[in-house]
Coordinates of C-alpha atoms and ligand atoms in Angstrom, one line a residue:
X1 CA -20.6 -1.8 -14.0
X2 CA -21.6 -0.5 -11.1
X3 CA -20.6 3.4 -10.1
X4 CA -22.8 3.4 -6.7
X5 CA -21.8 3.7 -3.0
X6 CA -22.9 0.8 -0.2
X7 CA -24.3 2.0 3.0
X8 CA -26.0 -0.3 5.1
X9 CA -26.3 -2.9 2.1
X10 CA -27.8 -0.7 -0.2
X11 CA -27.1 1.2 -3.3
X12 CA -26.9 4.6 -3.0
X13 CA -26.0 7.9 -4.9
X14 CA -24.8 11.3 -3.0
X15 CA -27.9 14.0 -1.4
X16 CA -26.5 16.3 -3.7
X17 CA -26.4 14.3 -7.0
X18 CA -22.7 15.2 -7.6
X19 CA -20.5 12.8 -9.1
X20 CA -16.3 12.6 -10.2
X21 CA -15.6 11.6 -13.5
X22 CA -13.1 8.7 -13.5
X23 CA -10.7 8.7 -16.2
X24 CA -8.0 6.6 -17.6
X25 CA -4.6 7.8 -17.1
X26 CA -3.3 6.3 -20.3
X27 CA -6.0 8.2 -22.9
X28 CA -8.0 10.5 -20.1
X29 CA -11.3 8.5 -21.9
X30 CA -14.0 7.9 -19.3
X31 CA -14.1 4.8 -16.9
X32 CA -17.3 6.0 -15.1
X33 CA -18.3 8.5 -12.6
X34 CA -18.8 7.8 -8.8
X35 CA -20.9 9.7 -6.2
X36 CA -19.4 13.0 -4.2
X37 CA -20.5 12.0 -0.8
X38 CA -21.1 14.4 2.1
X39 CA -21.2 14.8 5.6
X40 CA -24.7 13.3 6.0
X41 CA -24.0 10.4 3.8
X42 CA -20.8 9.7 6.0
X43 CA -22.7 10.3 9.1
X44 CA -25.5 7.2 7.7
X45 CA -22.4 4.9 7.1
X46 CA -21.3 5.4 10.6
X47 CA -24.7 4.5 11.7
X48 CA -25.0 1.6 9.7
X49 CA -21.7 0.1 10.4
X50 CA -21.9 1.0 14.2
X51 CA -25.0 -0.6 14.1
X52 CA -24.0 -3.6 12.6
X53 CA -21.1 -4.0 14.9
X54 CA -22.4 -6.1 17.7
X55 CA -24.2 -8.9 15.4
X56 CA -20.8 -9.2 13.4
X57 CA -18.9 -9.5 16.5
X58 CA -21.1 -12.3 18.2
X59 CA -21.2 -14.5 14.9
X60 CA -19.2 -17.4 15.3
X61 CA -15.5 -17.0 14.2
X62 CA -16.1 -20.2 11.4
X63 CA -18.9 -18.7 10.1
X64 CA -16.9 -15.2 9.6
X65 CA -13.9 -17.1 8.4
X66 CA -15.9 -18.9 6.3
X67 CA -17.7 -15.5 4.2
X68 CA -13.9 -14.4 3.8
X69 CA -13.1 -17.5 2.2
X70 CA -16.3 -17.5 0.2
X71 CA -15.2 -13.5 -0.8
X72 CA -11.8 -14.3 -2.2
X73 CA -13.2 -17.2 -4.5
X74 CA -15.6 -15.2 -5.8
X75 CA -12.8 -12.6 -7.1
X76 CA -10.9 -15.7 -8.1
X77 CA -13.8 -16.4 -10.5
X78 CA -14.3 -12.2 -11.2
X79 CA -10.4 -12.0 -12.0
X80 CA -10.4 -11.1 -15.6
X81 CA -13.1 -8.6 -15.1
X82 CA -11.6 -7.2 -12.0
X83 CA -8.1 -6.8 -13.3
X84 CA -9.1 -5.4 -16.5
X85 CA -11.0 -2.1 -14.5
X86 CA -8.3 -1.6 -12.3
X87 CA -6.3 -1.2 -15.6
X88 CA -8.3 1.0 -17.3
X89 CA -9.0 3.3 -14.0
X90 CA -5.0 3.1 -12.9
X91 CA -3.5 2.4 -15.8
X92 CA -0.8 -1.0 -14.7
X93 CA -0.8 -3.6 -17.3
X94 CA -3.0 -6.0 -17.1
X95 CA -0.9 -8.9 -16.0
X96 CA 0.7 -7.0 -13.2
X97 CA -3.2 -6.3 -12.5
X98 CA -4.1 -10.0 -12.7
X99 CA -1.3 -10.3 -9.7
X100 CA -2.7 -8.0 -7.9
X101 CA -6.2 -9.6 -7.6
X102 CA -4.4 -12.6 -6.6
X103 CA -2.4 -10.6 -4.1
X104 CA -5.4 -9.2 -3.0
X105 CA -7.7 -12.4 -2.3
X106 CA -4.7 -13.6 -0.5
X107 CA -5.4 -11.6 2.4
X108 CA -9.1 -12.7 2.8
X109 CA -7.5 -16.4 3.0
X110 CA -4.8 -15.4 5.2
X111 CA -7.2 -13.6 7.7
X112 CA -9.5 -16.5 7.5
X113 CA -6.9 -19.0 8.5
X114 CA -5.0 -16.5 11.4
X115 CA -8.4 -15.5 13.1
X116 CA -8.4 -19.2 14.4
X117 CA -4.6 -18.8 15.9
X118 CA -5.8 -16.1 18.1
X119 CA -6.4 -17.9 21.3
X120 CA -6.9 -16.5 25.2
X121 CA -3.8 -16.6 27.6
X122 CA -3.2 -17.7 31.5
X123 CA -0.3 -15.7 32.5
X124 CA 0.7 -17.6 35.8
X125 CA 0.3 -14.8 38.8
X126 CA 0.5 -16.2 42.5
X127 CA -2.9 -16.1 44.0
X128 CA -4.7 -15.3 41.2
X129 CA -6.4 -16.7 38.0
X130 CA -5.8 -14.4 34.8
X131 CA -7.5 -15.1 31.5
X132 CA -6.3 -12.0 28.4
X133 CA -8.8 -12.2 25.7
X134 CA -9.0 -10.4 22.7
X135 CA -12.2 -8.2 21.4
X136 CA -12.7 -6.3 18.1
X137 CA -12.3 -2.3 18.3
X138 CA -15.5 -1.9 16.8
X139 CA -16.0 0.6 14.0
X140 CA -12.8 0.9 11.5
X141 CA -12.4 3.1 8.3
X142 CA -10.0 2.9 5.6
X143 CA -9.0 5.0 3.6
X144 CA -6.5 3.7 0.8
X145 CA -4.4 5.0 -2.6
X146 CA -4.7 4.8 -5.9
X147 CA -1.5 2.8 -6.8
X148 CA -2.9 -0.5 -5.5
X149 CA -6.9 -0.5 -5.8
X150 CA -8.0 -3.5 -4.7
X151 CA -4.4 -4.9 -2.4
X152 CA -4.9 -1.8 -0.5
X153 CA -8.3 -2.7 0.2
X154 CA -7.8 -6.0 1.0
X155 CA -5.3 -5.8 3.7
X156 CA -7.5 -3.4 5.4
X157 CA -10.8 -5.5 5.2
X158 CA -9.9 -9.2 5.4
X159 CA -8.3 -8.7 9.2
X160 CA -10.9 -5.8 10.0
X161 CA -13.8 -8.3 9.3
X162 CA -12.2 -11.5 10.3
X163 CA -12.2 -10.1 14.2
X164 CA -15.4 -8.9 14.1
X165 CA -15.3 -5.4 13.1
X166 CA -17.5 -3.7 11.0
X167 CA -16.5 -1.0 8.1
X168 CA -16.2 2.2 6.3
X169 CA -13.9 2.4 3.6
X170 CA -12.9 5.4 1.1
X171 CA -10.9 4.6 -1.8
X172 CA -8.9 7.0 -4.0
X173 CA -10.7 9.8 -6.1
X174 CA -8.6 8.4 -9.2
X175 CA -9.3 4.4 -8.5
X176 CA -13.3 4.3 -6.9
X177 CA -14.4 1.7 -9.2
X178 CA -12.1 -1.4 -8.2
X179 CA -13.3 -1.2 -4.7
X180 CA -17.0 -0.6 -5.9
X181 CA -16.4 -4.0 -7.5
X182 CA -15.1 -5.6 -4.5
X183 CA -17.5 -4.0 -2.5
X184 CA -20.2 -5.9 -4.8
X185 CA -18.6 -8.9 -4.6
X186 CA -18.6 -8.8 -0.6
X187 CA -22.3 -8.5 -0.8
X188 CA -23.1 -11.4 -2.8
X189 CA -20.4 -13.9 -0.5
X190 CA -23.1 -12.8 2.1
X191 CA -21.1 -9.8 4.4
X192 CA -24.2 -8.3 5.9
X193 CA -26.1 -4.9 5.4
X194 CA -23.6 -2.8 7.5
X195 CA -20.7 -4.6 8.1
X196 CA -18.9 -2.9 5.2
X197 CA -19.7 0.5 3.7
X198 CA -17.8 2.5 1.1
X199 CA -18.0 6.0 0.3
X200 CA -16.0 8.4 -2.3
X201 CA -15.9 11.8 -2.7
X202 CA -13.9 15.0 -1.7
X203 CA -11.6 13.2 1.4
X204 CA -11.3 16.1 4.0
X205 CA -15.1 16.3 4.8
X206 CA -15.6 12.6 4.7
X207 CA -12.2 12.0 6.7
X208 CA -13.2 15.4 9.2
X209 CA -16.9 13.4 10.1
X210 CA -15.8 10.3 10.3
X211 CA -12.3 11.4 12.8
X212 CA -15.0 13.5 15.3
X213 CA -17.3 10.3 15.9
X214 CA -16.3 8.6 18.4
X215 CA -18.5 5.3 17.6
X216 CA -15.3 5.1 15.2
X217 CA -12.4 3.3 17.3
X218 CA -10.1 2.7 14.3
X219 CA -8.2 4.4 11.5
X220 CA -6.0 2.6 8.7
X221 CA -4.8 4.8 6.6
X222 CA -2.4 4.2 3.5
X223 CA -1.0 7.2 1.5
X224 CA 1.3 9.9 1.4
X225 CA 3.1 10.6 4.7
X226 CA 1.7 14.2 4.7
X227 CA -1.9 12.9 4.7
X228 CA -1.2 10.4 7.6
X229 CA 0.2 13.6 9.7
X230 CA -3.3 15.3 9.0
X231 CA -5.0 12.3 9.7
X232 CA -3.4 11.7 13.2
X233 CA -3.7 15.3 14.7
X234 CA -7.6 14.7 13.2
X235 CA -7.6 11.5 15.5
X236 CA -6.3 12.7 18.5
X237 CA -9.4 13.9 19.8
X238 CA -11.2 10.5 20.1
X239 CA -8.0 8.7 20.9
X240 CA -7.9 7.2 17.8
X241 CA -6.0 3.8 17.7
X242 CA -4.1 4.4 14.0
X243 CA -2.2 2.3 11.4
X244 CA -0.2 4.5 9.2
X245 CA 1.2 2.9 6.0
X246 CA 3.2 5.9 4.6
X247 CA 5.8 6.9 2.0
X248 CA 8.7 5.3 1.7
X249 CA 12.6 5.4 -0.4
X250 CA 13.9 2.2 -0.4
X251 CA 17.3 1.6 -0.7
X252 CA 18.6 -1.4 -2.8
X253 CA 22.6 -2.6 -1.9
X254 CA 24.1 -4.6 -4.3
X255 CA 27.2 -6.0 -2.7
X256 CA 30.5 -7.3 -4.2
X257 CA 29.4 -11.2 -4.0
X258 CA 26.0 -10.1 -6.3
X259 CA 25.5 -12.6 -9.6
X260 CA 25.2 -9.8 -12.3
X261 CA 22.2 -11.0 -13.8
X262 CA 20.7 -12.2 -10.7
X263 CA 21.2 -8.8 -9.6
X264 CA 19.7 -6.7 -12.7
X265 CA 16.5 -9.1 -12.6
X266 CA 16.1 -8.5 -8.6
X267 CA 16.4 -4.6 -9.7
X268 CA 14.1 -4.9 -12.4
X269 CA 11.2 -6.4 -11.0
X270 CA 11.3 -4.5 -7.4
X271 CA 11.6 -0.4 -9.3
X272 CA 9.6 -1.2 -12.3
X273 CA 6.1 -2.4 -10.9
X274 CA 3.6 -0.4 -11.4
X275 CA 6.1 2.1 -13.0
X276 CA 7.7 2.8 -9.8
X277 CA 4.8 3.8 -8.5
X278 CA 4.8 1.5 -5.5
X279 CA 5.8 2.7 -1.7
X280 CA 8.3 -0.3 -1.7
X281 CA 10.0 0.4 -5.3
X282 CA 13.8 0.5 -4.9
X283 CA 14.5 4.6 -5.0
X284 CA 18.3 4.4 -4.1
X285 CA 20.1 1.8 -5.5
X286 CA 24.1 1.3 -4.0
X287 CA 26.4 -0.7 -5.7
X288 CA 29.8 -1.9 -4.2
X289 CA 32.5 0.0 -6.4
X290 CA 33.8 -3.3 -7.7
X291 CA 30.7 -3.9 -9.6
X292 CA 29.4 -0.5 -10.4
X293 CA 30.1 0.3 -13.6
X294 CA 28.9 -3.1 -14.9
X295 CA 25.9 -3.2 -12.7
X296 CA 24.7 -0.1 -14.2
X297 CA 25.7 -1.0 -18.0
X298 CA 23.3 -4.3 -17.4
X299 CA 20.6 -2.0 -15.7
X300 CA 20.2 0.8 -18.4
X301 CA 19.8 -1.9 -20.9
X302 CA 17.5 -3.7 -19.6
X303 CA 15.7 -0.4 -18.6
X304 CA 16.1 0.6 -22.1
X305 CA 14.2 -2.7 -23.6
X306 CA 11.2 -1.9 -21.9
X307 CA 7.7 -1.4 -23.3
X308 CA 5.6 1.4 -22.1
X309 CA 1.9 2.1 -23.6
X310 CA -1.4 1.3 -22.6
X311 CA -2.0 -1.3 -19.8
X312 CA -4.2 -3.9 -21.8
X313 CA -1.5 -4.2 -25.0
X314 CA 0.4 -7.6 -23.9
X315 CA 3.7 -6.5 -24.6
X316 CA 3.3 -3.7 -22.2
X317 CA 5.8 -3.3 -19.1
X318 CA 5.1 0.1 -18.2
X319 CA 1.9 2.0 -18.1
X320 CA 1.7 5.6 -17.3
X321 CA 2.0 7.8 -14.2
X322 CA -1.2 8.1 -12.3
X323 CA -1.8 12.3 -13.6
X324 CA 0.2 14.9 -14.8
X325 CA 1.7 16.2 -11.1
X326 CA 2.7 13.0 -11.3
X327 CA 4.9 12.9 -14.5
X328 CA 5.8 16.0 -13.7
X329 CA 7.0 15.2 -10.6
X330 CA 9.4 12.5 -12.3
X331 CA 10.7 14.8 -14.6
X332 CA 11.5 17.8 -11.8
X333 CA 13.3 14.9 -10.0
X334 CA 15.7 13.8 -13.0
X335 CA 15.9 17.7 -14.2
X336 CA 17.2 18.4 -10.3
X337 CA 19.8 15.5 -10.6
X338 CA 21.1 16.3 -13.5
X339 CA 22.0 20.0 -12.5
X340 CA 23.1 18.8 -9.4
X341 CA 25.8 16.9 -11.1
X342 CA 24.4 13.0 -11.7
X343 CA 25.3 11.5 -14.8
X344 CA 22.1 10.5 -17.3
X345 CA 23.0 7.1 -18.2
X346 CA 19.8 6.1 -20.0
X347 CA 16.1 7.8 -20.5
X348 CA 15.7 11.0 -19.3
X349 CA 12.3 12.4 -20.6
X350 CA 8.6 11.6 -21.5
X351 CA 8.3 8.8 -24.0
X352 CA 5.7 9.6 -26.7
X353 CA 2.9 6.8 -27.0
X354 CA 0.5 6.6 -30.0
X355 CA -2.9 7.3 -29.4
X356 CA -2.4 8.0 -25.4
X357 CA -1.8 10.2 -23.2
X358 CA 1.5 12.4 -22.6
X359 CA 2.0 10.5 -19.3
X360 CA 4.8 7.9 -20.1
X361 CA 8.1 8.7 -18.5
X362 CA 11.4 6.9 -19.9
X363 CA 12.9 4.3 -17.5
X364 CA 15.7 6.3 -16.2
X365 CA 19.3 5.4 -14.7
X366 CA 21.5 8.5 -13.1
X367 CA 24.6 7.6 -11.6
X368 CA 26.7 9.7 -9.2
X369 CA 23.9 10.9 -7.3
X370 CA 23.9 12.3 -3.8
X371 CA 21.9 13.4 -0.9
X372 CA 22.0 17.0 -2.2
X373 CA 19.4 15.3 -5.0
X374 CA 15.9 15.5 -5.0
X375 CA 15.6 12.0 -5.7
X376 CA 17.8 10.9 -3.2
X377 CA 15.9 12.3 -0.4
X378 CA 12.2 12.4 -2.0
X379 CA 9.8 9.4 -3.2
X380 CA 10.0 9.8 -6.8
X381 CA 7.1 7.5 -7.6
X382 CA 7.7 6.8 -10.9
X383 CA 11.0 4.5 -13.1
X384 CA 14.2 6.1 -12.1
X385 CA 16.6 3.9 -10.4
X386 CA 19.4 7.2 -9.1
X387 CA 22.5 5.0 -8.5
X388 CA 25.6 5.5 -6.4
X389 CA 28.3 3.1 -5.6
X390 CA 29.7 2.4 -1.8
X391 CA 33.2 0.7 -0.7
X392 CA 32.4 -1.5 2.5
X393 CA 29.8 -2.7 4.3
X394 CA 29.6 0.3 7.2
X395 CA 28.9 2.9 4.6
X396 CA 26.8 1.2 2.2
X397 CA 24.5 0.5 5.7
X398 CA 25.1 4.4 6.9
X399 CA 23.9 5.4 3.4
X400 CA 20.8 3.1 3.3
X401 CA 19.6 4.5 6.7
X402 CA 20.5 8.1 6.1
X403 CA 16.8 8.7 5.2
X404 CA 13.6 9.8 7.4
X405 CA 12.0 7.3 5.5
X406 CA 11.6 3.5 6.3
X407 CA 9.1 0.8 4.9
X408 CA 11.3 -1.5 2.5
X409 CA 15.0 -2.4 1.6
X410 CA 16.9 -4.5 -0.1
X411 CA 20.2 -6.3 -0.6
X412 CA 21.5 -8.6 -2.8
X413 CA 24.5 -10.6 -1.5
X414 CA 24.9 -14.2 -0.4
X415 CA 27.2 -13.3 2.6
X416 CA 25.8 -15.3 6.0
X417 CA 26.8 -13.0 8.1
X418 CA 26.5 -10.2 6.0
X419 CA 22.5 -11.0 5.7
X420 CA 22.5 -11.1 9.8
X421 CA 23.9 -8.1 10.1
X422 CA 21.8 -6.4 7.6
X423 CA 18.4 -7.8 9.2
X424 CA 19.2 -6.1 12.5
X425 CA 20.4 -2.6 10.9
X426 CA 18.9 -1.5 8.0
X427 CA 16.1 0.4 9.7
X428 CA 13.2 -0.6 7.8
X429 CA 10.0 -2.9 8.8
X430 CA 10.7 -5.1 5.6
X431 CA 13.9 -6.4 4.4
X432 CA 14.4 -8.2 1.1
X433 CA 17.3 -10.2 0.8
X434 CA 17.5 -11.6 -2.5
X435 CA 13.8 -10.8 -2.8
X436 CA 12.2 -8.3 -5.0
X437 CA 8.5 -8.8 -3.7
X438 CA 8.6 -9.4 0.1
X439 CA 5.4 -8.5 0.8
X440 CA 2.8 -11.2 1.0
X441 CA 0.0 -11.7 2.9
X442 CA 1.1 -14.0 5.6
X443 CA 3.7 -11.7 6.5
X444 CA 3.8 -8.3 8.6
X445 CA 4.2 -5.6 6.5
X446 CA 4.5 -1.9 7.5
X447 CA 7.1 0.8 8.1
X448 CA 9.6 2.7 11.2
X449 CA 10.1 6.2 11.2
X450 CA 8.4 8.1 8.5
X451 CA 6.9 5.5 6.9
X452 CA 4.5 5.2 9.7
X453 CA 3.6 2.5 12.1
X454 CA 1.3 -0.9 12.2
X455 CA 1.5 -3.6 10.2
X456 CA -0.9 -5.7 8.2
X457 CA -0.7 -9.3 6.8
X458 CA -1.0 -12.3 8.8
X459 CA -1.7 -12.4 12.3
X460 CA -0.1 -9.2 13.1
X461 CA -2.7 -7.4 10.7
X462 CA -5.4 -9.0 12.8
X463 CA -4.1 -7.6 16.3
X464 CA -4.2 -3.6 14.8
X465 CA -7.9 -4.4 15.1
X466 CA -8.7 -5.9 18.4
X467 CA -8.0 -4.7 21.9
X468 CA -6.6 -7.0 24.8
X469 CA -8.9 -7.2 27.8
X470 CA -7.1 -8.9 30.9
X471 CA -9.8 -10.5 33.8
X472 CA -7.8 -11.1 37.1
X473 CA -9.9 -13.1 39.2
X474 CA -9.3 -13.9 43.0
X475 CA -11.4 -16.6 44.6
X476 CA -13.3 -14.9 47.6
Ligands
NAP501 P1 -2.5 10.5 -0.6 O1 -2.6 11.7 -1.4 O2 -2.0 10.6 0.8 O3 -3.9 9.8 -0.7 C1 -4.2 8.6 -0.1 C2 -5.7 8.6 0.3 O4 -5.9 9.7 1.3 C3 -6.6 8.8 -0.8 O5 -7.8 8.0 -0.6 C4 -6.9 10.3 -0.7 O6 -8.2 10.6 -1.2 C5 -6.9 10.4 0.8 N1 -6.8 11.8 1.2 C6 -6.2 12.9 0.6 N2 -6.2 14.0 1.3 C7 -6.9 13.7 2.5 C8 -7.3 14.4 3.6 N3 -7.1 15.7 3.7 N4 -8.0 13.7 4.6 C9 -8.3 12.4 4.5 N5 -7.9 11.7 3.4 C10 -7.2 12.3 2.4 O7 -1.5 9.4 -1.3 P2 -1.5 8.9 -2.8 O8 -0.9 10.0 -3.6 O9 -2.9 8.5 -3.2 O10 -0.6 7.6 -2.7 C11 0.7 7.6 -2.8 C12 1.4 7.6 -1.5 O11 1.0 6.4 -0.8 C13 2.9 7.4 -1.6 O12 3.5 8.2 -0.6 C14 3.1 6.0 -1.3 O13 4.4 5.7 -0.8 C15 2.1 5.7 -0.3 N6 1.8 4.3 -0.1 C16 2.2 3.6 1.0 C17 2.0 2.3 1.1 C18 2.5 1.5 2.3 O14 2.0 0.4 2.5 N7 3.3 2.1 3.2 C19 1.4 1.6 0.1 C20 1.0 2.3 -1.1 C21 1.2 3.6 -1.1 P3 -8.3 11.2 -2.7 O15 -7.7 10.3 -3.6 O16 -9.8 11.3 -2.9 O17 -7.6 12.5 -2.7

């Protein structure tokens, strides 16, 4: 396995010789150990990518689409390998892993396909001839969380190279390996000596170097709304042009017309992925009154019935939380609640796992929560589904947007007009009607508010990484 940073195509380790151990959440055994990159090394990837930058602009947009394509095969055939790392360095089971290698490739053969719908425009103007073209930004960094190693990645990289720019990525501290992987896999589908790099190490000096150049024209950040604050004043300076894919509390509306077990399943699968530890994960869930109590009797048994333990045991549905400010975290939430006055409906506490770590939090159902809760103002990050029931429509949509927050919703109702009136008011930049997993690759995804701005997937993740250059001609 290889634990090494890629700067201009080659295989390096830090000046200093310092690495960070990586460890697996579920047994803290070793993974591996990565290099603790500087300023200087950061500086080097900066020259290597800016340098690379006008070859990987001019080559032909086939031949570009065409390495992308060639990438994402290549993980296709790396899947076990790659899915089985990300497990042991994050700690999701392995088939929700497996997905997420899928999901992953999915945006190199999205990227491949959009790059060839971008086309100039003619905007009719009297007198004049006007042709609006589109050029890559030029140097972009990345800088992406732990709770999706490699989908993270991806949706950064496919549209950043597919245009023509060139890279610097830095993964999380606690998931390096994954994109050390994909990084190695980039190299041998033929992405040239420059065109990505990838360091790790202590963020701040890395993220400080990188904001004050100003050969770097691009930031994509995802990660904790607090970060992406820090990361924009950091930017401001150069002018940076930014996507911010923060935090978010998604609310989930069950309405009167909901089929029960329709319902529970929807619920299931979009707050128990990755153990809630996913910025979309359902973190307020209101249920019409009508349906309420029987909504939440089918959710805490089916919560209850889950498996938690170590990612690569088969019957696993829920691994452990990323650390232990993580867990603890979960369990400050449900202790808040509780003495707030929600009722504890199932779960509760840590679940004991034999031969792991003390990381495994019960899948948890509170009812009668409100927004004097923690957990109903707060990502939690990890499986508690805080419940609350609502008696029309207008409150249930006043609740769901009475949060600084919004990246995801999601309703579950069949209602025509109900579904219109949802789309144009729930104040999110994704809405999942029915759907516990709208985000896909051909698809904009990204948040309002809080949650940040910019979106990635499809064409729309292309356009965060080019700038629109208008030539007005007038015949002399
Ligand atoms: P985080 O603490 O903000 O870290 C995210 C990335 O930022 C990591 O690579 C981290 O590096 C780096 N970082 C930390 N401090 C930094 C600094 N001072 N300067 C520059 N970079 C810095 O977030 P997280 O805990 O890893 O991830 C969870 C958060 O991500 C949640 O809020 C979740 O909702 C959000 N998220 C959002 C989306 C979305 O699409 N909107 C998707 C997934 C996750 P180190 O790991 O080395 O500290």
């Amino acid at each position: 396995m290889r634990q090494d940073n890629l700067i201009d195509g080659a295989w390096v380790r830090a000046d200093s010789g310092r690495t960070l151990e990586v460890l697996d959440p579920a047994t803290d055994l070793p993974v591996g150990s990565v290099p603790a990159m500087g300023v200087a090394e950061t500086r080097r990837a900066v020259d290597a990518a800016s340098g690379a930058f006008p070859a990987w602009a001019a080559r032909p947009v086939e031949a570009r689409a065409a390495t992308l394509v060639d990438l994402s095969a290549r993980m296709a055939a790396k899947r076990a390998g790659l899915a089985a790392l990300m497990t042991a360095e994050q700690g999701k089971p392995l088939a929700e892993a497996q997905a997420e290698v899928d999901y992953a490739r999915s945006f190199f053969d999205v990227a491949a396909a959009a790059i060839h719908t971008l086309e100039d425009e003619h905007p009719e103007v009297p007198g004049k001839s006007v042709r609006v073209h589109r050029r890559p930004v030029g140097v972009a960094v990345a800088i992406t969380p732990w709770n999706f190693p490699l989908a993270m990645l991806a949706k950064k990289v496919a549209p950043a190279l597919a245009v023509g720019c060139t890279q610097i990525v830095k993964p999380a501290e606690q998931t390096p390996l994954s994109a050390i992987a994909f990084a190695e896999i980039a190299i041998e589908a033929g992405v040239p000596a420059g065109v990505l790099n990838l360091l790790t190490g202590d963020p701040a000096p890395i993220a400080e170097t990188l904001l004050e150049d100003p050969r770097v024209r691009k930031l994509s950040f995802t990660g904790s709304t607090e970060v992406g604050r820090l990361l924009m004043r950091g930017g401001a300076t150069n002018l940076l042009r930014l996507s911010l894919e923060l935090g978010g509390h998604a609310p989930l509306l069950v309405f009167e017309d909901a089929d029960l077990d329709s319902a529970v399943r929807i619920a299931m699968a979009a707050k128990y992925r990755n153990g809630g530890q996913t910025c979309i994960c359902p973190n307020r869930f209101l249920v019409h009154a009508s349906i309420h109590d029987a909504f939440v009797a089918a959710l805490a048994e089916a919560s209850a019935a889950l498996v938690s333990g170590v990612g690569t045991r088969p019957e696993v549905d829920l691994g452990p939380m990323i650390d232990d400010a993580a867990i603890e975290k979960v369990e400050a939430h449900v202790t808040d609640a509780i003495r707030c006055g929600a009722t504890l409906v199932t779960g509760g506490g840590r679940r004991r796992v034999a031969g792991a770590t003390n990381r495994f939090h019960e899948p948890t159902v509170l009812t009668g929560c409100t927004a004097e809760m923690r957990c109903w103002r707060e990502e939690t990050f990890g499986p508690v589904c805080p419940v609350r029931a609502f008696r029309d429509d207008d409150e249930a949509i006043a609740l769901a947007n009475d949060s600084e927050y919004g990246l995801a919703s999601y309703a579950i109702t069949s209602d025509p007009g109900r579904i219109e009136r949802l789309g144009l008011e729930l104040r999110t930049g994704v809405v999942g009607i029915n759907d516990p997993g709208p985000a896909v690759a051909a698809v904009p995804f990204g948040g309002v508010r809080h949650s940040g701005f910019g979106r990635e997937g499809g064409r729309w993740g292309l356009e965060e990484y080019l700038e629109t250059v208008a030539v007005s001609r007038v015949d002399a």
